[in-house]
Amino acid sequence: MAEASVVKVEKNGGISWVFLNRPEKRNAMNPQLHIEMDGTLEELETDPETKVVIIAGSGGNFCAGQDLKEFFRGLEDKPAESKRIQTLANRWRWDRLYMYDKPTIAMVEGYCAGGAFMQLVAVDFVVTADDALYSLSEVNWGIIPGALVAKAVTEAVLYRHALYYACLGDAFDGKEAVRIGLANIAVPKDQLRDETIRLANKLMQKSPEVLKATKQAMRSVRTMDVPQAYDYLHAKNIAIRAGDPERSYQQGLKQFVDDKTYRPFFEPFKLSDAASKDDNT
Ligand code: ACO
C-alpha cells in the first residue's frame, strides 16, 4: 500500500489514518482513488495493527466529491469500465464502511461535497472543523444525489434538513453539520486533529468485539420491526457473551459487584485486568 499514489496511509498507536491524497484537486475522487480506497480498507479491516480507522483528506480539504472530469466525463463512453468503477466506489464508500469491523471516524476540514457524503455518513463518527464547508451540490450540476447519497443523507439527517440542503445545494459549515445530525463534534480547526485522536483513543479503551457487536446491532435494528429487533438483540447478546475473547461481561460484573473497582456509568471496565485475571464467573 506504500506505493499508492492517491491514497496515503499513516499508522500510529493503533490508529490508521487514511488520507484521500489528491490535494491539488481538493481530493476529488477519480477512478484510481476508488480502486485504492477499496483495497486499502479491505487490508486495514484485518490488519492487527489497526484498531481504529480515520478517514481524512490531504492538504486541508476532506473531499470535493466525484471527479467531474475523470469519473463523470471520462467514463461516459466506457460502460464496462464505468460499471466496474461505480461498483468499487459504492463498495468502499458504503458497503465496507457501513458494517466495518473496526470503529471508523471521518475527520473533516475544508470542502466536503456531493459524492463524499456517502463515506461521511457510512463511517461511525464525524469530527469536523467548525469552519468546514459542506455542500450537496448535485442540484447545481443538473443531477440528483446519486449512488446512495440521497438515502445516506436522509438516514443521517432530519428529513426537512436533508430535503432543504439537497434541493438548494447551499453550503453549510461544521457547526450546522452537528446541528442537523451529520457530524458529532465541531471544533476550531487548530483542535481538529487532537479532538479526533481523543475520540479514537476512547474507542480503543472498549472491548473491540463488544464495540463491533454494538455497531452492528445499532445499524441492523434500524430496518427491523419490533418483534424482529427483540429476537435479534437477544441472540446478539448471547453471541457476544459467548464469543468475546476479553469476557467483558463477566469481567465487568466481577469488577462492579465483587471487586467494586469500577462503575460502568462513568468508565469502561479494565481491559488489562480482564486479559490478565482468571475469574470464576
Ligand atoms: N472534480 C474534478 N476536479 C475538481 C473537483 C471535482 N469535483 N473539485 C475541484 N477540482 C479541481 C479543479 O478543477 C481544479 O483543478 P485545476 O487546477 O486543474 O484547474 C482544482 O481542483 C482546484 O479547484 P479550484 O476550484 O481552483 O479550487 P478552490 O479552492 O477555489 O475551490 C471547490 C474548491 C469549492 C471544491 C471547487 O473546486 C468546486 O466547487 N468543486 C466542485 C465541488 C462539487 O460540486 N463536487 C460535487 C461533484 S458531483 C458528485 O460528487 C456526485
mmCIF file of C-alpha atoms and ligand atoms in Angstrom:
data_model
loop_
_atom_site.group_PDB
_atom_site.id
_atom_site.type_symbol
_atom_site.label_atom_id
_atom_site.label_comp_id
_atom_site.label_asym_id
_atom_site.label_seq_id
_atom_site.Cartn_x
_atom_site.Cartn_y
_atom_site.Cartn_z
ATOM 1 C CA MET A 1 0.000 0.000 0.000
ATOM 2 C CA ALA A 2 3.052 2.287 0.443
ATOM 3 C CA GLU A 3 3.282 2.962 -3.312
ATOM 4 C CA ALA A 4 -0.360 4.068 -3.506
ATOM 5 C CA SER A 5 -0.367 7.444 -5.191
ATOM 6 C CA VAL A 6 -3.774 8.893 -4.419
ATOM 7 C CA VAL A 7 -4.387 7.283 -1.022
ATOM 8 C CA LYS A 8 -1.913 7.719 1.812
ATOM 9 C CA VAL A 9 -1.901 5.572 4.957
ATOM 10 C CA GLU A 10 -0.177 6.511 8.211
ATOM 11 C CA LYS A 11 -0.237 4.202 11.214
ATOM 12 C CA ASN A 12 0.322 5.440 14.722
ATOM 13 C CA GLY A 13 -0.635 3.944 18.096
ATOM 14 C CA GLY A 14 -3.443 1.727 16.820
ATOM 15 C CA ILE A 15 -4.871 4.441 14.576
ATOM 16 C CA SER A 16 -4.642 4.056 10.810
ATOM 17 C CA TRP A 17 -5.055 7.403 9.100
ATOM 18 C CA VAL A 18 -6.320 7.040 5.542
ATOM 19 C CA PHE A 19 -5.873 10.222 3.518
ATOM 20 C CA LEU A 20 -7.606 10.871 0.218
ATOM 21 C CA ASN A 21 -4.498 12.230 -1.399
ATOM 22 C CA ARG A 22 -5.187 14.453 -4.378
ATOM 23 C CA PRO A 23 -4.757 17.806 -2.671
ATOM 24 C CA GLU A 24 -4.291 19.677 -5.945
ATOM 25 C CA LYS A 25 -7.804 18.524 -6.952
ATOM 26 C CA ARG A 26 -9.261 19.080 -3.472
ATOM 27 C CA ASN A 27 -9.274 15.272 -3.135
ATOM 28 C CA ALA A 28 -11.966 14.806 -5.774
ATOM 29 C CA MET A 29 -12.489 11.081 -6.269
ATOM 30 C CA ASN A 30 -11.197 9.775 -9.598
ATOM 31 C CA PRO A 31 -11.325 6.096 -10.631
ATOM 32 C CA GLN A 32 -7.813 5.448 -9.297
ATOM 33 C CA LEU A 33 -8.775 6.771 -5.878
ATOM 34 C CA HIS A 34 -11.778 4.446 -5.723
ATOM 35 C CA ILE A 35 -9.618 1.462 -6.630
ATOM 36 C CA GLU A 36 -7.027 2.327 -3.986
ATOM 37 C CA MET A 37 -9.543 3.146 -1.259
ATOM 38 C CA ASP A 38 -11.339 -0.144 -1.760
ATOM 39 C CA GLY A 39 -8.088 -2.101 -1.450
ATOM 40 C CA THR A 40 -6.849 -0.052 1.491
ATOM 41 C CA LEU A 41 -10.000 -0.520 3.555
ATOM 42 C CA GLU A 42 -10.083 -4.219 2.792
ATOM 43 C CA GLU A 43 -6.499 -4.563 4.006
ATOM 44 C CA LEU A 44 -6.927 -2.489 7.177
ATOM 45 C CA GLU A 45 -10.025 -4.351 8.295
ATOM 46 C CA THR A 46 -7.919 -7.408 9.135
ATOM 47 C CA ASP A 47 -4.642 -5.622 9.895
ATOM 48 C CA PRO A 48 -3.705 -6.429 13.524
ATOM 49 C CA GLU A 49 -2.008 -3.031 13.988
ATOM 50 C CA THR A 50 -5.194 -1.162 13.071
ATOM 51 C CA LYS A 51 -7.678 -0.607 15.897
ATOM 52 C CA VAL A 52 -9.421 2.498 14.552
ATOM 53 C CA VAL A 53 -9.564 3.904 11.013
ATOM 54 C CA ILE A 54 -9.696 7.661 10.488
ATOM 55 C CA ILE A 55 -10.585 8.906 7.015
ATOM 56 C CA ALA A 56 -9.339 12.386 6.160
ATOM 57 C CA GLY A 57 -8.101 14.434 3.236
ATOM 58 C CA SER A 58 -4.651 15.740 2.403
ATOM 59 C CA GLY A 59 -3.960 19.433 2.051
ATOM 60 C CA GLY A 60 -6.676 20.863 4.291
ATOM 61 C CA ASN A 61 -9.772 19.541 2.462
ATOM 62 C CA PHE A 62 -11.827 16.424 3.058
ATOM 63 C CA CYS A 63 -13.139 15.719 -0.450
ATOM 64 C CA ALA A 64 -14.628 17.716 -3.345
ATOM 65 C CA GLY A 65 -16.889 14.816 -4.375
ATOM 66 C CA GLN A 66 -16.649 12.767 -7.530
ATOM 67 C CA ASP A 67 -14.085 13.949 -10.049
ATOM 68 C CA LEU A 68 -16.272 15.650 -12.625
ATOM 69 C CA LYS A 69 -13.666 15.229 -15.344
ATOM 70 C CA GLU A 70 -12.329 11.721 -14.743
ATOM 71 C CA PHE A 71 -15.234 9.970 -13.002
ATOM 72 C CA PHE A 72 -18.119 11.513 -14.937
ATOM 73 C CA ARG A 73 -16.921 12.739 -18.322
ATOM 74 C CA GLY A 74 -14.024 10.301 -18.536
ATOM 75 C CA LEU A 75 -16.223 7.222 -18.066
ATOM 76 C CA GLU A 76 -19.166 8.401 -20.187
ATOM 77 C CA ASP A 77 -18.348 6.292 -23.235
ATOM 78 C CA LYS A 78 -16.904 3.312 -21.374
ATOM 79 C CA PRO A 79 -19.864 1.361 -19.998
ATOM 80 C CA ALA A 80 -17.872 -1.635 -18.783
ATOM 81 C CA GLU A 81 -15.220 0.454 -17.037
ATOM 82 C CA SER A 82 -17.894 2.776 -15.670
ATOM 83 C CA LYS A 83 -19.752 -0.167 -14.152
ATOM 84 C CA ARG A 84 -16.562 -1.569 -12.607
ATOM 85 C CA ILE A 85 -15.526 1.727 -11.047
ATOM 86 C CA GLN A 86 -19.024 2.592 -9.835
ATOM 87 C CA THR A 87 -19.186 -0.791 -8.114
ATOM 88 C CA LEU A 88 -15.854 -0.206 -6.366
ATOM 89 C CA ALA A 89 -16.812 3.361 -5.482
ATOM 90 C CA ASN A 90 -20.009 2.223 -3.809
ATOM 91 C CA ARG A 91 -18.343 -0.720 -2.124
ATOM 92 C CA TRP A 92 -15.746 1.255 -0.194
ATOM 93 C CA ARG A 93 -17.900 4.315 0.446
ATOM 94 C CA TRP A 94 -20.833 2.345 1.760
ATOM 95 C CA ASP A 95 -20.764 -1.460 1.898
ATOM 96 C CA ARG A 96 -17.358 -1.732 3.526
ATOM 97 C CA LEU A 97 -17.600 1.259 5.836
ATOM 98 C CA TYR A 98 -21.190 0.796 6.974
ATOM 99 C CA MET A 99 -20.509 -2.583 8.549
ATOM 100 C CA TYR A 100 -16.764 -2.213 9.093
ATOM 101 C CA ASP A 101 -15.411 -4.498 11.817
ATOM 102 C CA LYS A 102 -13.431 -1.668 13.384
ATOM 103 C CA PRO A 103 -14.518 1.788 14.522
ATOM 104 C CA THR A 104 -14.270 4.454 11.825
ATOM 105 C CA ILE A 105 -14.101 8.240 12.068
ATOM 106 C CA ALA A 106 -14.168 10.919 9.381
ATOM 107 C CA MET A 107 -12.098 13.986 10.180
ATOM 108 C CA VAL A 108 -13.487 16.815 8.059
ATOM 109 C CA GLU A 109 -11.913 20.141 7.241
ATOM 110 C CA GLY A 110 -12.175 22.366 4.186
ATOM 111 C CA TYR A 111 -14.572 21.195 1.487
ATOM 112 C CA CYS A 112 -16.883 18.183 1.597
ATOM 113 C CA ALA A 113 -19.124 17.885 -1.453
ATOM 114 C CA GLY A 114 -21.532 15.636 -3.319
ATOM 115 C CA GLY A 115 -20.403 12.032 -3.509
ATOM 116 C CA ALA A 116 -18.238 12.464 -0.397
ATOM 117 C CA PHE A 117 -21.414 12.394 1.692
ATOM 118 C CA MET A 118 -21.522 8.636 1.219
ATOM 119 C CA GLN A 119 -18.345 7.922 3.185
ATOM 120 C CA LEU A 120 -19.260 10.762 5.513
ATOM 121 C CA VAL A 121 -22.475 9.003 6.550
ATOM 122 C CA ALA A 122 -21.153 5.454 6.347
ATOM 123 C CA VAL A 123 -18.406 5.973 8.960
ATOM 124 C CA ASP A 124 -19.356 5.669 12.604
ATOM 125 C CA PHE A 125 -18.407 9.156 13.752
ATOM 126 C CA VAL A 126 -17.624 12.550 12.242
ATOM 127 C CA VAL A 127 -15.381 15.152 13.844
ATOM 128 C CA THR A 128 -15.417 18.395 11.900
ATOM 129 C CA ALA A 129 -13.705 21.750 11.878
ATOM 130 C CA ASP A 130 -16.366 24.285 12.703
ATOM 131 C CA ASP A 131 -15.490 26.228 9.540
ATOM 132 C CA ALA A 132 -15.503 23.182 7.214
ATOM 133 C CA LEU A 133 -17.812 23.691 4.230
ATOM 134 C CA TYR A 134 -20.334 21.072 3.171
ATOM 135 C CA SER A 135 -22.496 21.091 0.058
ATOM 136 C CA LEU A 136 -24.862 18.673 -1.610
ATOM 137 C CA SER A 137 -24.026 20.449 -4.842
ATOM 138 C CA GLU A 138 -25.544 17.909 -7.254
ATOM 139 C CA VAL A 139 -28.584 20.082 -7.914
ATOM 140 C CA ASN A 140 -26.211 22.735 -9.257
ATOM 141 C CA TRP A 141 -24.763 20.222 -11.724
ATOM 142 C CA GLY A 142 -28.106 19.131 -13.110
ATOM 143 C CA ILE A 143 -28.034 15.773 -11.360
ATOM 144 C CA ILE A 144 -29.523 14.318 -8.181
ATOM 145 C CA PRO A 145 -27.577 12.992 -5.162
ATOM 146 C CA GLY A 146 -26.977 9.613 -6.761
ATOM 147 C CA ALA A 147 -25.312 6.302 -5.970
ATOM 148 C CA LEU A 148 -26.566 6.134 -2.365
ATOM 149 C CA VAL A 149 -26.082 9.768 -1.345
ATOM 150 C CA ALA A 150 -29.779 10.677 -1.094
ATOM 151 C CA LYS A 151 -30.505 7.611 1.005
ATOM 152 C CA ALA A 152 -27.423 8.081 3.169
ATOM 153 C CA VAL A 153 -28.245 11.706 3.913
ATOM 154 C CA THR A 154 -31.898 11.078 4.714
ATOM 155 C CA GLU A 155 -30.753 8.315 7.049
ATOM 156 C CA ALA A 156 -28.393 10.578 8.988
ATOM 157 C CA VAL A 157 -30.069 13.963 8.906
ATOM 158 C CA LEU A 158 -33.514 15.112 9.946
ATOM 159 C CA TYR A 159 -35.708 14.849 6.879
ATOM 160 C CA ARG A 160 -36.517 18.560 6.492
ATOM 161 C CA HIS A 161 -32.831 19.494 6.624
ATOM 162 C CA ALA A 162 -31.929 16.763 4.135
ATOM 163 C CA LEU A 163 -34.544 17.992 1.697
ATOM 164 C CA TYR A 164 -33.523 21.630 2.158
ATOM 165 C CA TYR A 165 -29.822 21.116 1.521
ATOM 166 C CA ALA A 166 -30.345 18.643 -1.332
ATOM 167 C CA CYS A 167 -32.768 20.934 -3.154
ATOM 168 C CA LEU A 168 -30.863 24.171 -2.619
ATOM 169 C CA GLY A 169 -27.273 22.956 -2.714
ATOM 170 C CA ASP A 170 -26.442 25.695 -0.182
ATOM 171 C CA ALA A 171 -23.097 25.360 1.579
ATOM 172 C CA PHE A 172 -23.195 24.926 5.363
ATOM 173 C CA ASP A 173 -20.466 24.830 7.973
ATOM 174 C CA GLY A 174 -19.312 22.312 10.559
ATOM 175 C CA LYS A 175 -21.459 23.736 13.355
ATOM 176 C CA GLU A 176 -24.525 23.351 11.159
ATOM 177 C CA ALA A 177 -23.404 19.801 10.299
ATOM 178 C CA VAL A 178 -23.578 18.974 14.021
ATOM 179 C CA ARG A 179 -26.914 20.740 14.456
ATOM 180 C CA ILE A 180 -28.600 18.712 11.706
ATOM 181 C CA GLY A 181 -27.096 15.393 12.818
ATOM 182 C CA LEU A 182 -24.471 14.906 10.129
ATOM 183 C CA ALA A 183 -21.461 15.263 12.434
ATOM 184 C CA ASN A 184 -20.815 14.515 16.100
ATOM 185 C CA ILE A 185 -18.370 17.183 17.179
ATOM 186 C CA ALA A 186 -17.332 20.563 15.731
ATOM 187 C CA VAL A 187 -14.168 22.208 16.985
ATOM 188 C CA PRO A 188 -11.908 25.054 15.841
ATOM 189 C CA LYS A 189 -9.614 23.854 13.096
ATOM 190 C CA ASP A 190 -6.484 24.012 15.247
ATOM 191 C CA GLN A 191 -8.056 21.473 17.645
ATOM 192 C CA LEU A 192 -9.388 19.124 14.976
ATOM 193 C CA ARG A 193 -6.607 16.560 14.941
ATOM 194 C CA ASP A 194 -6.318 16.349 18.751
ATOM 195 C CA GLU A 195 -10.075 16.021 19.158
ATOM 196 C CA THR A 196 -10.200 13.247 16.552
ATOM 197 C CA ILE A 197 -7.367 11.365 18.251
ATOM 198 C CA ARG A 198 -9.096 11.806 21.611
ATOM 199 C CA LEU A 199 -12.213 10.086 20.247
ATOM 200 C CA ALA A 200 -10.125 7.312 18.680
ATOM 201 C CA ASN A 201 -8.332 6.708 21.986
ATOM 202 C CA LYS A 202 -11.641 6.495 23.862
ATOM 203 C CA LEU A 203 -12.867 3.914 21.369
ATOM 204 C CA MET A 204 -9.696 1.881 21.814
ATOM 205 C CA GLN A 205 -10.424 1.532 25.544
ATOM 206 C CA LYS A 206 -13.509 -0.559 24.766
ATOM 207 C CA SER A 207 -13.542 -4.259 24.045
ATOM 208 C CA PRO A 208 -13.181 -4.492 20.227
ATOM 209 C CA GLU A 209 -15.665 -7.366 19.976
ATOM 210 C CA VAL A 210 -18.285 -5.624 22.076
ATOM 211 C CA LEU A 211 -17.815 -2.423 20.113
ATOM 212 C CA LYS A 212 -18.191 -4.280 16.827
ATOM 213 C CA ALA A 213 -21.350 -6.039 18.017
ATOM 214 C CA THR A 214 -22.767 -2.742 19.298
ATOM 215 C CA LYS A 215 -22.180 -1.046 15.952
ATOM 216 C CA GLN A 216 -23.749 -3.908 14.056
ATOM 217 C CA ALA A 217 -26.733 -4.011 16.369
ATOM 218 C CA MET A 218 -27.389 -0.252 16.258
ATOM 219 C CA ARG A 219 -27.278 -0.284 12.478
ATOM 220 C CA SER A 220 -29.170 -3.530 11.906
ATOM 221 C CA VAL A 221 -32.184 -2.770 14.118
ATOM 222 C CA ARG A 222 -32.988 0.372 12.140
ATOM 223 C CA THR A 223 -34.699 -1.648 9.422
ATOM 224 C CA MET A 224 -36.318 -4.259 11.704
ATOM 225 C CA ASP A 225 -39.769 -4.279 13.213
ATOM 226 C CA VAL A 226 -40.119 -4.626 16.990
ATOM 227 C CA PRO A 227 -40.503 -8.441 17.234
ATOM 228 C CA GLN A 228 -37.514 -8.896 14.904
ATOM 229 C CA ALA A 229 -35.436 -6.450 16.945
ATOM 230 C CA TYR A 230 -36.216 -8.192 20.250
ATOM 231 C CA ASP A 231 -35.257 -11.515 18.747
ATOM 232 C CA TYR A 232 -32.114 -10.270 17.022
ATOM 233 C CA LEU A 233 -30.816 -8.340 20.034
ATOM 234 C CA HIS A 234 -31.424 -11.293 22.349
ATOM 235 C CA ALA A 235 -29.456 -13.591 20.050
ATOM 236 C CA LYS A 236 -26.732 -10.985 19.550
ATOM 237 C CA ASN A 237 -26.278 -10.594 23.299
ATOM 238 C CA ILE A 238 -25.914 -14.340 23.763
ATOM 239 C CA ALA A 239 -23.391 -14.395 20.918
ATOM 240 C CA ILE A 240 -21.281 -11.580 22.337
ATOM 241 C CA ARG A 241 -21.164 -13.081 25.833
ATOM 242 C CA ALA A 242 -20.007 -16.377 24.371
ATOM 243 C CA GLY A 243 -17.693 -15.011 21.714
ATOM 244 C CA ASP A 244 -15.927 -12.089 23.392
ATOM 245 C CA PRO A 245 -12.299 -13.142 23.991
ATOM 246 C CA GLU A 246 -11.981 -10.475 26.704
ATOM 247 C CA ARG A 247 -15.025 -11.834 28.512
ATOM 248 C CA SER A 248 -16.089 -8.261 29.050
ATOM 249 C CA TYR A 249 -19.484 -9.073 30.522
ATOM 250 C CA GLN A 250 -18.134 -11.462 33.137
ATOM 251 C CA GLN A 251 -15.196 -9.197 33.935
ATOM 252 C CA GLY A 252 -17.388 -6.137 34.177
ATOM 253 C CA LEU A 253 -19.765 -7.854 36.600
ATOM 254 C CA LYS A 254 -16.858 -9.069 38.690
ATOM 255 C CA GLN A 255 -15.224 -5.656 38.843
ATOM 256 C CA PHE A 256 -18.508 -3.937 39.771
ATOM 257 C CA VAL A 257 -20.237 -6.479 42.026
ATOM 258 C CA ASP A 258 -17.332 -8.305 43.698
ATOM 259 C CA ASP A 259 -14.259 -6.081 43.494
ATOM 260 C CA LYS A 260 -16.095 -2.744 43.490
ATOM 261 C CA THR A 261 -13.290 -1.359 41.358
ATOM 262 C CA TYR A 262 -15.333 0.482 38.748
ATOM 263 C CA ARG A 263 -18.701 1.969 37.836
ATOM 264 C CA PRO A 264 -19.854 1.310 34.272
ATOM 265 C CA PHE A 265 -21.803 4.575 34.131
ATOM 266 C CA PHE A 266 -18.543 6.508 34.109
ATOM 267 C CA GLU A 267 -15.827 4.342 32.577
ATOM 268 C CA PRO A 268 -15.135 1.151 30.636
ATOM 269 C CA PHE A 269 -14.249 -1.950 32.604
ATOM 270 C CA LYS A 270 -10.499 -2.523 32.956
ATOM 271 C CA LEU A 271 -9.430 -4.272 29.774
ATOM 272 C CA SER A 272 -5.931 -5.016 31.014
ATOM 273 C CA ASP A 273 -7.315 -6.675 34.167
ATOM 274 C CA ALA A 274 -9.620 -8.757 32.047
ATOM 275 C CA ALA A 275 -6.751 -10.008 29.944
ATOM 276 C CA SER A 276 -4.549 -10.965 32.876
ATOM 277 C CA LYS A 277 -7.011 -12.249 35.531
ATOM 278 C CA ASP A 278 -8.796 -15.530 35.524
ATOM 279 C CA ASP A 279 -12.059 -15.076 37.378
ATOM 280 C CA ASN A 280 -14.577 -17.695 38.473
ATOM 281 C CA THR A 281 -17.732 -16.239 36.996
HETATM 282 N N1 ACO B 1 -13.952 17.262 -9.913
HETATM 283 C C1 ACO B 1 -12.869 17.494 -10.663
HETATM 284 N N2 ACO B 1 -11.962 18.453 -10.372
HETATM 285 C C2 ACO B 1 -12.172 19.166 -9.267
HETATM 286 C C3 ACO B 1 -13.289 18.969 -8.436
HETATM 287 C C4 ACO B 1 -14.214 17.950 -8.807
HETATM 288 N N3 ACO B 1 -15.285 17.647 -8.059
HETATM 289 N N4 ACO B 1 -13.234 19.847 -7.424
HETATM 290 C C5 ACO B 1 -12.105 20.573 -7.626
HETATM 291 N N5 ACO B 1 -11.485 20.161 -8.729
HETATM 292 C C6 ACO B 1 -10.235 20.661 -9.309
HETATM 293 C C7 ACO B 1 -10.427 21.927 -10.109
HETATM 294 O O1 ACO B 1 -10.875 21.635 -11.417
HETATM 295 C C8 ACO B 1 -9.049 22.495 -10.081
HETATM 296 O O2 ACO B 1 -8.253 21.796 -11.000
HETATM 297 P P1 ACO B 1 -7.188 22.591 -11.943
HETATM 298 O O3 ACO B 1 -6.210 23.193 -11.003
HETATM 299 O O4 ACO B 1 -6.602 21.533 -12.800
HETATM 300 O O5 ACO B 1 -7.981 23.622 -12.675
HETATM 301 C C9 ACO B 1 -8.554 22.123 -8.681
HETATM 302 O O6 ACO B 1 -9.358 21.027 -8.264
HETATM 303 C C10 ACO B 1 -8.720 23.216 -7.678
HETATM 304 O O7 ACO B 1 -10.068 23.646 -7.745
HETATM 305 P P2 ACO B 1 -10.449 25.204 -7.595
HETATM 306 O O8 ACO B 1 -11.888 25.342 -7.956
HETATM 307 O O9 ACO B 1 -9.472 26.046 -8.314
HETATM 308 O O10 ACO B 1 -10.195 25.386 -6.018
HETATM 309 P P3 ACO B 1 -10.966 26.274 -4.956
HETATM 310 O O11 ACO B 1 -10.280 26.016 -3.666
HETATM 311 O O12 ACO B 1 -11.107 27.665 -5.436
HETATM 312 O O13 ACO B 1 -12.453 25.654 -4.884
HETATM 313 C C11 ACO B 1 -14.061 23.903 -4.633
HETATM 314 C C12 ACO B 1 -12.640 24.359 -4.383
HETATM 315 C C13 ACO B 1 -15.051 24.829 -3.926
HETATM 316 C C14 ACO B 1 -14.178 22.492 -4.078
HETATM 317 C C15 ACO B 1 -14.376 23.943 -6.158
HETATM 318 O O14 ACO B 1 -13.293 23.333 -6.877
HETATM 319 C C16 ACO B 1 -15.630 23.222 -6.525
HETATM 320 O O15 ACO B 1 -16.707 23.792 -6.432
HETATM 321 N N6 ACO B 1 -15.529 21.923 -6.913
HETATM 322 C C17 ACO B 1 -16.664 21.129 -7.240
HETATM 323 C C18 ACO B 1 -17.233 20.503 -5.973
HETATM 324 C C19 ACO B 1 -18.503 19.734 -6.241
HETATM 325 O O16 ACO B 1 -19.522 20.289 -6.528
HETATM 326 N N7 ACO B 1 -18.425 18.397 -6.121
HETATM 327 C C20 ACO B 1 -19.540 17.522 -6.331
HETATM 328 C C21 ACO B 1 -19.407 16.886 -7.656
HETATM 329 S S1 ACO B 1 -20.851 15.929 -8.050
HETATM 330 C C22 ACO B 1 -20.725 14.498 -7.156
HETATM 331 O O17 ACO B 1 -19.827 14.305 -6.352
HETATM 332 C C23 ACO B 1 -21.788 13.413 -7.336
#
